[in-house]
mmCIF file of N, CA and C in Angstrom:
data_model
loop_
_atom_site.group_PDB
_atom_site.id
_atom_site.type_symbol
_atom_site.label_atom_id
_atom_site.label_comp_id
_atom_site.label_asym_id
_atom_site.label_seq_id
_atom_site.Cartn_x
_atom_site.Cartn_y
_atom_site.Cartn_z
ATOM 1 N N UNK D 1 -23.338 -26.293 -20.696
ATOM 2 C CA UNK D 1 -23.115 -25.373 -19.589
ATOM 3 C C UNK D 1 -21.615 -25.278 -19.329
ATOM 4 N N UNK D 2 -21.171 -24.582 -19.180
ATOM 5 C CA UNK D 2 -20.042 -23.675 -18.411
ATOM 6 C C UNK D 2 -19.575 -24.070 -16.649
ATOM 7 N N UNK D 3 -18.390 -23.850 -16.660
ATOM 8 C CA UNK D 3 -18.024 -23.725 -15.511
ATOM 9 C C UNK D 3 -18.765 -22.536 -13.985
ATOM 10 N N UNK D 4 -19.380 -21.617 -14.880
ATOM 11 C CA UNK D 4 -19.608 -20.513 -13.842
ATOM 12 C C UNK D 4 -21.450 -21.146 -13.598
ATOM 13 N N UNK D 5 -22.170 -21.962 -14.957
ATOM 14 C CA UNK D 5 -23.401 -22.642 -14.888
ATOM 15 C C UNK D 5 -23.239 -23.636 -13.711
ATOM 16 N N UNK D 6 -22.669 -24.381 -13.823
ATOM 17 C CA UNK D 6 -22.837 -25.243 -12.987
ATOM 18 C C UNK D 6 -22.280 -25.232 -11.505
ATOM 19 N N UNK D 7 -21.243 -24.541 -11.617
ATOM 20 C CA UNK D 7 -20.925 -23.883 -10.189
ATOM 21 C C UNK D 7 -22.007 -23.136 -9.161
ATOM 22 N N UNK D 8 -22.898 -22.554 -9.974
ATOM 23 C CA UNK D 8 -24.296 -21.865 -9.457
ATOM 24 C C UNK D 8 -24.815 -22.537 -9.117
ATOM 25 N N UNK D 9 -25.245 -23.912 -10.237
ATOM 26 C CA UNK D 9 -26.118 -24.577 -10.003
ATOM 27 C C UNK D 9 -25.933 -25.429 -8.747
ATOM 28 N N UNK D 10 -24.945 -26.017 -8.500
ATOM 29 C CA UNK D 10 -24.670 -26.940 -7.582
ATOM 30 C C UNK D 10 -24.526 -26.253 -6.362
ATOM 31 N N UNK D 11 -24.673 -24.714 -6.054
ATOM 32 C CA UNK D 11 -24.497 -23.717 -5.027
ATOM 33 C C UNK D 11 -25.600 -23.765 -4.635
ATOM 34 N N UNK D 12 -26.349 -23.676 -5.933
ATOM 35 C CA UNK D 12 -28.360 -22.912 -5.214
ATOM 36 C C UNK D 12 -28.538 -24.240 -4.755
ATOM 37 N N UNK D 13 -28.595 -25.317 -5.642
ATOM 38 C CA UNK D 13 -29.108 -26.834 -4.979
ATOM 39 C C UNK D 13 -28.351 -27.270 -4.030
ATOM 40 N N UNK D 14 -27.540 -27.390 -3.552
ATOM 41 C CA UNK D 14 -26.594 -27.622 -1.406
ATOM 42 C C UNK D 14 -27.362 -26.638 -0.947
ATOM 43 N N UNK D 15 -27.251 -25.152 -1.370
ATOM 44 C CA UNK D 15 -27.723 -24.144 -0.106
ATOM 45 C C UNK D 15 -29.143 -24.101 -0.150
ATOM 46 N N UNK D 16 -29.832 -24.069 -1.053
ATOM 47 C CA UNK D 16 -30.714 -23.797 -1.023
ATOM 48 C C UNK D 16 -30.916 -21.847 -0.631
ATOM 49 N N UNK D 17 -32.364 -21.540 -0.050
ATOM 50 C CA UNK D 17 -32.275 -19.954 -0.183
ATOM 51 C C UNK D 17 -30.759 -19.407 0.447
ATOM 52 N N UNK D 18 -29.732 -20.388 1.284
ATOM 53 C CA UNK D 18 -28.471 -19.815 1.647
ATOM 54 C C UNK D 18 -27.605 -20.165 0.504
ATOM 55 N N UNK D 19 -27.717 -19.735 -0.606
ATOM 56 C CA UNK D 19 -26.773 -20.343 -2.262
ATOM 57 C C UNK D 19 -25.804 -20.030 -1.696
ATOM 58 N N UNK D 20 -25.549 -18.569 -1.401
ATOM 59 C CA UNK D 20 -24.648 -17.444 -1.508
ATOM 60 C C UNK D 20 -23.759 -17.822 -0.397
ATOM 61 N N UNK D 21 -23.878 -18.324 0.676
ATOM 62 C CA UNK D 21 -22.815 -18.947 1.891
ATOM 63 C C UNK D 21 -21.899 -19.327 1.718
ATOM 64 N N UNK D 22 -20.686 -18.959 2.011
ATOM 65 C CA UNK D 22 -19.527 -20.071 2.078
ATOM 66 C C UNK D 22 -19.277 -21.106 1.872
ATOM 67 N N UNK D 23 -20.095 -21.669 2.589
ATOM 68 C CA UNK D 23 -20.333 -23.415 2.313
ATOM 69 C C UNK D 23 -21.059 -23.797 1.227
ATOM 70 N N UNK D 24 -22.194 -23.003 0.631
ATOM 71 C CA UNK D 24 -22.875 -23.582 -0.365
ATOM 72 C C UNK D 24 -21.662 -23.137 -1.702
ATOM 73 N N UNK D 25 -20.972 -21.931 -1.551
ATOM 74 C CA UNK D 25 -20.225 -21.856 -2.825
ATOM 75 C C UNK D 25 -18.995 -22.484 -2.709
ATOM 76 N N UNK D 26 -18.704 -23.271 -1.686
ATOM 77 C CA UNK D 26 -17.408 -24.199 -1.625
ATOM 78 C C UNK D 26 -17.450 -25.702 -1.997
ATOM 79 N N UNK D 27 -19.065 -25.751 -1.912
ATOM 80 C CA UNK D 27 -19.353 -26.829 -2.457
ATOM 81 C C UNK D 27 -19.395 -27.213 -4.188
ATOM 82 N N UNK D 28 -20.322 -25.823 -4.487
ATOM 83 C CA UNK D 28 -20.165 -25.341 -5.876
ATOM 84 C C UNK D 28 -18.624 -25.565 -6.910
ATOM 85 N N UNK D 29 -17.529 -25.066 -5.897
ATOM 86 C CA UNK D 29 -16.045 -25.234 -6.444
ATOM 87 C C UNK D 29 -15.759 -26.380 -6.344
ATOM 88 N N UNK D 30 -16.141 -27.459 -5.519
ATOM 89 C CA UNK D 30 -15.471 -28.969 -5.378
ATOM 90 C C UNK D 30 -16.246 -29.719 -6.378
ATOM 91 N N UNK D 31 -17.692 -29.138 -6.216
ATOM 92 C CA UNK D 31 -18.193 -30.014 -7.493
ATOM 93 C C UNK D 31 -17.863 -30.081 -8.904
ATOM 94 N N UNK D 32 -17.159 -28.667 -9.601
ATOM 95 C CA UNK D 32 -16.719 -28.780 -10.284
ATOM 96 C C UNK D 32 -15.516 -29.159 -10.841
ATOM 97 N N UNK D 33 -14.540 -28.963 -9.559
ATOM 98 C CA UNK D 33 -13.328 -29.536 -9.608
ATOM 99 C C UNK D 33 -13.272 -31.193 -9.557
ATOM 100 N N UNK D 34 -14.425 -31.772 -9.259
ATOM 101 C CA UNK D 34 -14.342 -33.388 -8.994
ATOM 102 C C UNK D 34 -15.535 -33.789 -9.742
ATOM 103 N N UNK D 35 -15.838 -33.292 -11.011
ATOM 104 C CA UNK D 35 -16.873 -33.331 -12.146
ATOM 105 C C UNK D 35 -16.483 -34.791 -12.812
ATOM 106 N N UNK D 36 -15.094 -34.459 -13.531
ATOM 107 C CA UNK D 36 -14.310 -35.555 -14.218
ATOM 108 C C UNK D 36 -14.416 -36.591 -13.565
ATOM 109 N N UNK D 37 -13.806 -36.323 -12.049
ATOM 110 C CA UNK D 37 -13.440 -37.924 -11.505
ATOM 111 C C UNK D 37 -14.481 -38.523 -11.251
ATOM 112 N N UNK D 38 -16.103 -37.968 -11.220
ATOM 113 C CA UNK D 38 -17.126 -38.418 -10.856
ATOM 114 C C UNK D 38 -17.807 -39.045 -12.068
ATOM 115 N N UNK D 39 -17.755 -38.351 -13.429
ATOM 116 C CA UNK D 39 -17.511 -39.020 -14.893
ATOM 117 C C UNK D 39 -17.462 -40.423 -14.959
ATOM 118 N N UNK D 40 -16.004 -40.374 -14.412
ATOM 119 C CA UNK D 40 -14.862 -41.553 -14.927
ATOM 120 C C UNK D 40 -15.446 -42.427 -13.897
ATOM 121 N N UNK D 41 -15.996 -42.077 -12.876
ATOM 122 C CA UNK D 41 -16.124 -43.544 -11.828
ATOM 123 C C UNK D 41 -17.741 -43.964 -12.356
ATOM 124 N N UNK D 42 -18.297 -43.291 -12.832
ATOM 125 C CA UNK D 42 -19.845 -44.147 -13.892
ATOM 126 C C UNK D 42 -19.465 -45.014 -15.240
ATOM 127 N N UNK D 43 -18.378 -44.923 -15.456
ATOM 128 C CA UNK D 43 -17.646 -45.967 -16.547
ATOM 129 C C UNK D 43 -17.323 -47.067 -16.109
#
């Protein structure tokens, strides 16, 4: 998956039927931006 996959994904699953909200797609952007560091801290 892709950056724009999982950005969705992590949008629809926080918001639930509100994906599309602000908050659910700001969550979407942090999750992917803090993907790596979340990686590296299961090592």
């Amino acid at each position: 998956m892709g950056e724009a996959e999982y950005t969705e994904l992590a949008s629809r699953y926080n918001g639930g039927p509100y994906w599309l909200s602000d908050r659910a797609q700001g969550y979407g952007g942090r999750f992917w931006r803090d993907l790596d560091q979340a990686r590296n801290a299961w090592r």
